[in-house]
């Protein structure tokens, strides 16, 4: 490193010591010290060098050394594949579940790409068909469902697929198919697609009670379907893994395999999900509530009293709760995991069982929130304890920070 010239009290004709000092310059310096005995303030060369290294303004060389804190390399990242392999090595999941989760992440990348270009490639608007629940399907509802199914089939580790867009569970017929049951909602909040607002995908993974592969030699198709339905209809407490993918200003893949909740953000430069939210813990309380208050007059009087309480000024700052409603369960839960609060989709006079599906919407989200330290109930019992009777069974749900759910229970009691 080039250092500045160090001045000496000598005549202009005398050589000055620099970082590029030659042997001739050093000999001149030695000669100067020998011929100028009256100058006693000159410092040894070693001392001058230490001062230069210590930096400008340092009057005294440091007498102690401190081990510098190791800085994280800005190129040091952990992607989803690496993280999954680490979980496998630690014994949290097996190799087959690793493959299933990787195939789901691939489907999410493909859906994210289509959503970003939906207006350009004419994928907005209705498909012209309805699903089993009588809901109009968007073009991307159908395409995203096919993407999920194809990725799961090609993984070779999936036995049964149950989707919001499928009338009945689908038994994977490929050779050497696995035993895992994957339930999913390929596009949550599809009404937001045409206006480029938040959407998402939700998934849950179960181990089957018994392998459900269609054997057309011994079973009729109806019997095979019955086997699949029995195997799929499990309570959320049986989940092996669950997660969602948020499609918004960022694409965020959030997952739990039973040891906390972790979020990965898609880096478009690499095409990889990168770990950005490690071990998410939902705040115990929050000041945000999310209900579709357009249905307020259709709700139970006890729930109305609870909402009226949230609207009144209170708390340490004397302010009411903030109302936020996205119209996409994935977006609501993602915000809640980070900021806390409560989300509710209760039953009402027109929807006695609520609006959301238990198996592939409420159960996976409840699993995630509980893993992060929150709670999820239907107003009476824990969501994860409900035994589904039907694939597309609906349920009311209240989900969020533990303290906020406890407060709600005190009003509903």
C-alpha positions as a Python dict, from the first residue, in 0.01 Angstrom:
ca = {
    (1, 'X'): (0, 0, 0),
    (2, 'X'): (142, 336, -99),
    (3, 'X'): (190, 566, 200),
    (4, 'X'): (225, 942, 204),
    (5, 'X'): (578, 1090, 238),
    (6, 'X'): (686, 1132, 600),
    (7, 'X'): (850, 1472, 650),
    (8, 'X'): (1177, 1507, 841),
    (9, 'X'): (1337, 1824, 985),
    (10, 'X'): (1608, 1838, 722),
    (11, 'X'): (1703, 2060, 436),
    (12, 'X'): (1519, 2035, 102),
    (13, 'X'): (1817, 1865, -53),
    (14, 'X'): (1789, 1571, 186),
    (15, 'X'): (1607, 1262, 63),
    (16, 'X'): (1257, 1199, 212),
    (17, 'X'): (1143, 848, 320),
    (18, 'X'): (845, 711, 129),
    (19, 'X'): (683, 373, 87),
    (20, 'X'): (898, 328, -224),
    (21, 'X'): (1223, 399, -41),
    (22, 'X'): (1523, 246, -216),
    (23, 'X'): (1839, 121, -55),
    (24, 'X'): (2007, 450, -156),
    (25, 'X'): (1737, 652, 27),
    (26, 'X'): (1781, 440, 341),
    (27, 'X'): (2158, 491, 335),
    (28, 'X'): (2105, 868, 311),
    (29, 'X'): (1870, 845, 609),
    (30, 'X'): (2126, 654, 815),
    (31, 'X'): (2388, 910, 722),
    (32, 'X'): (2154, 1186, 836),
    (33, 'X'): (2107, 1029, 1181),
    (34, 'X'): (2478, 985, 1220),
    (35, 'X'): (2562, 1344, 1124),
    (36, 'X'): (2278, 1515, 1315),
    (37, 'X'): (2319, 1402, 1680),
    (38, 'X'): (2140, 1710, 1816),
    (39, 'X'): (1805, 1597, 1678),
    (40, 'X'): (1649, 1369, 1942),
    (41, 'X'): (1283, 1365, 1832),
    (42, 'X'): (1330, 1138, 1530),
    (43, 'X'): (1152, 801, 1565),
    (44, 'X'): (1285, 462, 1457),
    (45, 'X'): (1178, 341, 1118),
    (46, 'X'): (979, 55, 1273),
    (47, 'X'): (780, 301, 1483),
    (48, 'X'): (703, 516, 1181),
    (49, 'X'): (583, 217, 985),
    (50, 'X'): (347, 111, 1269),
    (51, 'X'): (199, 459, 1286),
    (52, 'X'): (136, 459, 914),
    (53, 'X'): (-45, 125, 934),
    (54, 'X'): (-248, 236, 1235),
    (55, 'X'): (-395, 516, 1027),
    (56, 'X'): (-401, 893, 1031),
    (57, 'X'): (-482, 1058, 1361),
    (58, 'X'): (-348, 770, 1569),
    (59, 'X'): (-107, 926, 1817),
    (60, 'X'): (-1, 602, 1983),
    (61, 'X'): (31, 259, 1829),
    (62, 'X'): (-226, 10, 1960),
    (63, 'X'): (-94, -207, 2240),
    (64, 'X'): (-368, -472, 2218),
    (65, 'X'): (-528, -650, 1927),
    (66, 'X'): (-897, -737, 1893),
    (67, 'X'): (-1017, -1023, 1678),
    (68, 'X'): (-1240, -866, 1412),
    (69, 'X'): (-1600, -985, 1393),
    (70, 'X'): (-1650, -1217, 1100),
    (71, 'X'): (-1868, -1049, 843),
    (72, 'X'): (-2116, -1254, 644),
    (73, 'X'): (-2015, -1282, 283),
    (74, 'X'): (-2276, -1103, 75),
    (75, 'X'): (-2264, -1395, -168),
    (76, 'X'): (-2325, -1646, 113),
    (77, 'X'): (-2685, -1757, 65),
    (78, 'X'): (-2885, -2068, 151),
    (79, 'X'): (-3139, -2177, -105),
    (80, 'X'): (-3439, -2402, -52),
    (81, 'X'): (-3269, -2710, -197),
    (82, 'X'): (-2972, -2676, 38),
    (83, 'X'): (-3201, -2617, 334),
    (84, 'X'): (-3407, -2925, 254),
    (85, 'X'): (-3095, -3139, 224),
    (86, 'X'): (-2979, -3015, 565),
    (87, 'X'): (-3316, -3109, 715),
    (88, 'X'): (-3282, -3453, 559),
    (89, 'X'): (-2931, -3495, 699),
    (90, 'X'): (-3058, -3392, 1043),
    (91, 'X'): (-3329, -3659, 1024),
    (92, 'X'): (-3627, -3419, 1020),
    (93, 'X'): (-3754, -3544, 683),
    (94, 'X'): (-3671, -3832, 453),
    (95, 'X'): (-3537, -3820, 99),
    (96, 'X'): (-3878, -3881, -56),
    (97, 'X'): (-4042, -3588, 124),
    (98, 'X'): (-3749, -3372, 13),
    (99, 'X'): (-3831, -3457, -349),
    (100, 'X'): (-4203, -3386, -302),
    (101, 'X'): (-4132, -3044, -150),
    (102, 'X'): (-3887, -2961, -428),
    (103, 'X'): (-4148, -3051, -690),
    (104, 'X'): (-4401, -2820, -520),
    (105, 'X'): (-4149, -2534, -522),
    (106, 'X'): (-4098, -2589, -895),
    (107, 'X'): (-4473, -2565, -956),
    (108, 'X'): (-4479, -2239, -758),
    (109, 'X'): (-4200, -2092, -972),
    (110, 'X'): (-4393, -2177, -1288),
    (111, 'X'): (-4714, -2024, -1150),
    (112, 'X'): (-4528, -1710, -1044),
    (113, 'X'): (-4393, -1667, -1396),
    (114, 'X'): (-4739, -1707, -1549),
    (115, 'X'): (-4894, -1459, -1307),
    (116, 'X'): (-4635, -1195, -1388),
    (117, 'X'): (-4714, -1227, -1758),
    (118, 'X'): (-5086, -1309, -1736),
    (119, 'X'): (-5207, -987, -1898),
    (120, 'X'): (-4947, -1013, -2173),
    (121, 'X'): (-5018, -1375, -2269),
    (122, 'X'): (-5397, -1349, -2229),
    (123, 'X'): (-5436, -1561, -1916),
    (124, 'X'): (-5673, -1325, -1736),
    (125, 'X'): (-6048, -1372, -1719),
    (126, 'X'): (-6276, -1670, -1668),
    (127, 'X'): (-6225, -2017, -1808),
    (128, 'X'): (-6599, -2062, -1865),
    (129, 'X'): (-6624, -2359, -1629),
    (130, 'X'): (-6712, -2414, -1262),
    (131, 'X'): (-6542, -2628, -1000),
    (132, 'X'): (-6717, -2881, -776),
    (133, 'X'): (-6812, -2602, -533),
    (134, 'X'): (-6999, -2413, -802),
    (135, 'X'): (-6735, -2138, -827),
    (136, 'X'): (-6637, -1990, -1163),
    (137, 'X'): (-6286, -2096, -1257),
    (138, 'X'): (-6028, -1852, -1383),
    (139, 'X'): (-5797, -1955, -1665),
    (140, 'X'): (-5505, -1967, -1424),
    (141, 'X'): (-5705, -2179, -1176),
    (142, 'X'): (-5713, -2457, -1433),
    (143, 'X'): (-5356, -2410, -1559),
    (144, 'X'): (-5207, -2386, -1209),
    (145, 'X'): (-5388, -2701, -1101),
    (146, 'X'): (-5240, -2884, -1399),
    (147, 'X'): (-4891, -2752, -1317),
    (148, 'X'): (-4918, -2875, -959),
    (149, 'X'): (-5044, -3216, -1067),
    (150, 'X'): (-4774, -3259, -1331),
    (151, 'X'): (-4491, -3166, -1094),
    (152, 'X'): (-4622, -3399, -824),
    (153, 'X'): (-4670, -3687, -1066),
    (154, 'X'): (-4324, -3647, -1214),
    (155, 'X'): (-4168, -3653, -867),
    (156, 'X'): (-4253, -4024, -845),
    (157, 'X'): (-4313, -3986, -471),
    (158, 'X'): (-4681, -3885, -463),
    (159, 'X'): (-4963, -4139, -426),
    (160, 'X'): (-5273, -3919, -402),
    (161, 'X'): (-5349, -3564, -510),
    (162, 'X'): (-5647, -3369, -375),
    (163, 'X'): (-5712, -3020, -508),
    (164, 'X'): (-5974, -2749, -487),
    (165, 'X'): (-6012, -2777, -863),
    (166, 'X'): (-6061, -3157, -868),
    (167, 'X'): (-6398, -3318, -798),
    (168, 'X'): (-6242, -3617, -620),
    (169, 'X'): (-5890, -3716, -510),
    (170, 'X'): (-5667, -3835, -792),
    (171, 'X'): (-5466, -4153, -746),
    (172, 'X'): (-5130, -4126, -920),
    (173, 'X'): (-5101, -4423, -1155),
    (174, 'X'): (-4739, -4380, -1261),
    (175, 'X'): (-4507, -4672, -1199),
    (176, 'X'): (-4325, -4660, -864),
    (177, 'X'): (-4544, -4379, -738),
    (178, 'X'): (-4498, -4298, -371),
    (179, 'X'): (-4732, -4294, -75),
    (180, 'X'): (-4753, -3924, 13),
    (181, 'X'): (-5088, -3746, -3),
    (182, 'X'): (-5063, -3384, -121),
    (183, 'X'): (-5360, -3152, -80),
    (184, 'X'): (-5349, -2804, -228),
    (185, 'X'): (-5526, -2494, -348),
    (186, 'X'): (-5328, -2402, -662),
    (187, 'X'): (-5444, -2037, -672),
    (188, 'X'): (-5584, -1881, -356),
    (189, 'X'): (-5746, -1543, -414),
    (190, 'X'): (-5787, -1597, -788),
    (191, 'X'): (-6036, -1308, -799),
    (192, 'X'): (-5730, -1084, -755),
    (193, 'X'): (-5555, -1208, -1070),
    (194, 'X'): (-5721, -973, -1319),
    (195, 'X'): (-5632, -666, -1109),
    (196, 'X'): (-5275, -780, -1029),
    (197, 'X'): (-5328, -803, -652),
    (198, 'X'): (-5194, -1061, -407),
    (199, 'X'): (-5256, -1429, -474),
    (200, 'X'): (-5100, -1749, -344),
    (201, 'X'): (-5081, -2128, -338),
    (202, 'X'): (-5146, -2344, -30),
    (203, 'X'): (-5037, -2705, 25),
    (204, 'X'): (-5030, -2975, 290),
    (205, 'X'): (-4864, -3317, 291),
    (206, 'X'): (-4992, -3626, 471),
    (207, 'X'): (-4876, -3983, 506),
    (208, 'X'): (-5159, -4216, 394),
    (209, 'X'): (-5329, -4459, 624),
    (210, 'X'): (-5280, -4713, 346),
    (211, 'X'): (-5150, -4691, -7),
    (212, 'X'): (-5420, -4578, -247),
    (213, 'X'): (-5340, -4691, -597),
    (214, 'X'): (-5615, -4786, -836),
    (215, 'X'): (-5617, -5154, -929),
    (216, 'X'): (-5867, -5185, -1211),
    (217, 'X'): (-5851, -5565, -1202),
    (218, 'X'): (-5996, -5594, -852),
    (219, 'X'): (-6161, -5259, -780),
    (220, 'X'): (-6432, -5065, -951),
    (221, 'X'): (-6363, -4697, -1005),
    (222, 'X'): (-6612, -4603, -729),
    (223, 'X'): (-6439, -4832, -481),
    (224, 'X'): (-6101, -4685, -572),
    (225, 'X'): (-6236, -4333, -517),
    (226, 'X'): (-6373, -4435, -178),
    (227, 'X'): (-6032, -4567, -76),
    (228, 'X'): (-5870, -4239, -175),
    (229, 'X'): (-6125, -4030, 11),
    (230, 'X'): (-6084, -4230, 331),
    (231, 'X'): (-5706, -4199, 306),
    (232, 'X'): (-5712, -3825, 233),
    (233, 'X'): (-5964, -3721, 499),
    (234, 'X'): (-5726, -3681, 791),
    (235, 'X'): (-5718, -3415, 1064),
    (236, 'X'): (-5461, -3139, 1030),
    (237, 'X'): (-5275, -3276, 1331),
    (238, 'X'): (-5155, -3557, 1100),
    (239, 'X'): (-4978, -3317, 864),
    (240, 'X'): (-4612, -3392, 793),
    (241, 'X'): (-4550, -3056, 623),
    (242, 'X'): (-4745, -2755, 507),
    (243, 'X'): (-4678, -2423, 342),
    (244, 'X'): (-4780, -2155, 100),
    (245, 'X'): (-4633, -1949, -180),
    (246, 'X'): (-4716, -1578, -186),
    (247, 'X'): (-4727, -1407, -526),
    (248, 'X'): (-4694, -1033, -474),
    (249, 'X'): (-4417, -772, -499),
    (250, 'X'): (-4197, -1066, -398),
    (251, 'X'): (-4257, -1438, -437),
    (252, 'X'): (-4223, -1596, -91),
    (253, 'X'): (-4228, -1971, -26),
    (254, 'X'): (-4307, -2035, 341),
    (255, 'X'): (-4285, -2385, 486),
    (256, 'X'): (-4295, -2588, 804),
    (257, 'X'): (-4189, -2951, 845),
    (258, 'X'): (-4273, -2957, 1215),
    (259, 'X'): (-3971, -2766, 1349),
    (260, 'X'): (-4075, -2402, 1307),
    (261, 'X'): (-4169, -2184, 1011),
    (262, 'X'): (-3919, -2065, 750),
    (263, 'X'): (-3961, -1828, 455),
    (264, 'X'): (-3772, -1828, 124),
    (265, 'X'): (-3786, -1541, -125),
    (266, 'X'): (-3748, -1608, -497),
    (267, 'X'): (-3438, -1438, -635),
    (268, 'X'): (-3516, -1373, -1003),
    (269, 'X'): (-3145, -1334, -1079),
    (270, 'X'): (-3079, -1698, -984),
    (271, 'X'): (-3425, -1850, -1015),
    (272, 'X'): (-3384, -1986, -663),
    (273, 'X'): (-3578, -1956, -339),
    (274, 'X'): (-3335, -1803, -87),
    (275, 'X'): (-3378, -1826, 292),
    (276, 'X'): (-3484, -1479, 413),
    (277, 'X'): (-3714, -1544, 711),
    (278, 'X'): (-3564, -1800, 946),
    (279, 'X'): (-3769, -1946, 1232),
    (280, 'X'): (-4062, -1704, 1210),
    (281, 'X'): (-4238, -1634, 1541),
    (282, 'X'): (-4576, -1464, 1529),
    (283, 'X'): (-4609, -1179, 1784),
    (284, 'X'): (-4822, -1280, 2084),
    (285, 'X'): (-5055, -988, 2015),
    (286, 'X'): (-5116, -743, 1733),
    (287, 'X'): (-5320, -438, 1639),
    (288, 'X'): (-5448, -558, 1300),
    (289, 'X'): (-5773, -743, 1234),
    (290, 'X'): (-5886, -884, 902),
    (291, 'X'): (-6254, -967, 851),
    (292, 'X'): (-6481, -912, 551),
    (293, 'X'): (-6699, -659, 729),
    (294, 'X'): (-6939, -651, 436),
    (295, 'X'): (-7097, -952, 610),
    (296, 'X'): (-7115, -782, 951),
    (297, 'X'): (-7495, -786, 972),
    (298, 'X'): (-7499, -1161, 896),
    (299, 'X'): (-7276, -1253, 1190),
    (300, 'X'): (-7361, -1370, 1540),
    (301, 'X'): (-7426, -1091, 1795),
    (302, 'X'): (-7132, -1206, 2010),
    (303, 'X'): (-6895, -1171, 1716),
    (304, 'X'): (-7040, -829, 1635),
    (305, 'X'): (-6964, -718, 1992),
    (306, 'X'): (-6607, -837, 1951),
    (307, 'X'): (-6563, -637, 1629),
    (308, 'X'): (-6714, -329, 1793),
    (309, 'X'): (-6460, -365, 2072),
    (310, 'X'): (-6172, -371, 1821),
    (311, 'X'): (-6297, -50, 1660),
    (312, 'X'): (-6292, 147, 1985),
    (313, 'X'): (-5982, 339, 2098),
    (314, 'X'): (-5790, 143, 2357),
    (315, 'X'): (-5459, -8, 2446),
    (316, 'X'): (-5144, 179, 2549),
    (317, 'X'): (-5171, 427, 2261),
    (318, 'X'): (-5543, 491, 2285),
    (319, 'X'): (-5602, 382, 1923),
    (320, 'X'): (-5841, 129, 1772),
    (321, 'X'): (-5719, -177, 1581),
    (322, 'X'): (-5638, -129, 1213),
    (323, 'X'): (-5868, -310, 973),
    (324, 'X'): (-5696, -478, 676),
    (325, 'X'): (-5857, -712, 425),
    (326, 'X'): (-5678, -845, 115),
    (327, 'X'): (-5925, -1107, -4),
    (328, 'X'): (-5650, -1370, -19),
    (329, 'X'): (-5590, -1609, 272),
    (330, 'X'): (-5221, -1643, 187),
    (331, 'X'): (-5169, -1267, 201),
    (332, 'X'): (-5358, -1238, 530),
    (333, 'X'): (-5159, -1516, 698),
    (334, 'X'): (-4825, -1390, 566),
    (335, 'X'): (-4882, -1044, 712),
    (336, 'X'): (-5003, -1193, 1038),
    (337, 'X'): (-4699, -1418, 1080),
    (338, 'X'): (-4476, -1111, 1060),
    (339, 'X'): (-4689, -844, 1233),
    (340, 'X'): (-4939, -1034, 1447),
    (341, 'X'): (-5313, -980, 1473),
    (342, 'X'): (-5620, -1188, 1390),
    (343, 'X'): (-5792, -1309, 1073),
    (344, 'X'): (-6148, -1434, 1072),
    (345, 'X'): (-6374, -1601, 818),
    (346, 'X'): (-6676, -1687, 1036),
    (347, 'X'): (-7000, -1863, 958),
    (348, 'X'): (-7296, -1640, 877),
    (349, 'X'): (-7664, -1662, 795),
    (350, 'X'): (-7590, -1745, 431),
    (351, 'X'): (-7288, -1972, 491),
    (352, 'X'): (-7360, -2187, 794),
    (353, 'X'): (-7025, -2368, 765),
    (354, 'X'): (-6810, -2071, 667),
    (355, 'X'): (-6650, -2019, 327),
    (356, 'X'): (-6302, -2171, 345),
    (357, 'X'): (-6214, -2536, 286),
    (358, 'X'): (-6084, -2733, 582),
    (359, 'X'): (-5855, -2986, 415),
    (360, 'X'): (-5641, -2777, 182),
    (361, 'X'): (-5684, -2420, 311),
    (362, 'X'): (-5759, -2401, 684),
    (363, 'X'): (-5565, -2705, 807),
    (364, 'X'): (-5230, -2621, 635),
    (365, 'X'): (-5252, -2255, 743),
    (366, 'X'): (-5342, -2352, 1100),
    (367, 'X'): (-5045, -2589, 1107),
    (368, 'X'): (-4812, -2307, 1001),
    (369, 'X'): (-4951, -2056, 1250),
    (370, 'X'): (-4931, -2302, 1540),
    (371, 'X'): (-4573, -2385, 1446),
    (372, 'X'): (-4501, -2011, 1470),
    (373, 'X'): (-4661, -1983, 1815),
    (374, 'X'): (-5013, -1874, 1719),
    (375, 'X'): (-5358, -2033, 1746),
    (376, 'X'): (-5637, -2135, 1508),
    (377, 'X'): (-5995, -2228, 1602),
    (378, 'X'): (-6335, -2260, 1436),
    (379, 'X'): (-6497, -2069, 1723),
    (380, 'X'): (-6537, -2380, 1936),
    (381, 'X'): (-6243, -2615, 1882),
    (382, 'X'): (-5891, -2627, 1744),
    (383, 'X'): (-5886, -2642, 1363),
    (384, 'X'): (-5621, -2916, 1358),
    (385, 'X'): (-5844, -3145, 1569),
    (386, 'X'): (-6134, -3145, 1322),
    (387, 'X'): (-6181, -3475, 1139),
    (388, 'X'): (-6298, -3398, 784),
    (389, 'X'): (-6581, -3603, 641),
    (390, 'X'): (-6559, -3465, 288),
    (391, 'X'): (-6278, -3349, 62),
    (392, 'X'): (-6427, -3005, 7),
    (393, 'X'): (-6571, -2962, 356),
    (394, 'X'): (-6590, -2600, 473),
    (395, 'X'): (-6528, -2458, 818),
    (396, 'X'): (-6532, -2123, 998),
    (397, 'X'): (-6185, -2011, 1105),
    (398, 'X'): (-6028, -1759, 1342),
    (399, 'X'): (-5650, -1759, 1327),
    (400, 'X'): (-5367, -1540, 1450),
    (401, 'X'): (-5171, -1426, 1755),
    (402, 'X'): (-5233, -1630, 2070),
    (403, 'X'): (-5349, -1336, 2283),
    (404, 'X'): (-5587, -1214, 2012),
    (405, 'X'): (-5750, -1557, 1977),
    (406, 'X'): (-5786, -1580, 2357),
    (407, 'X'): (-5956, -1240, 2360),
    (408, 'X'): (-6196, -1353, 2088),
    (409, 'X'): (-6283, -1670, 2284),
    (410, 'X'): (-6379, -1455, 2585),
    (411, 'X'): (-6637, -1277, 2368),
    (412, 'X'): (-6772, -1593, 2206),
    (413, 'X'): (-6810, -1783, 2533),
}
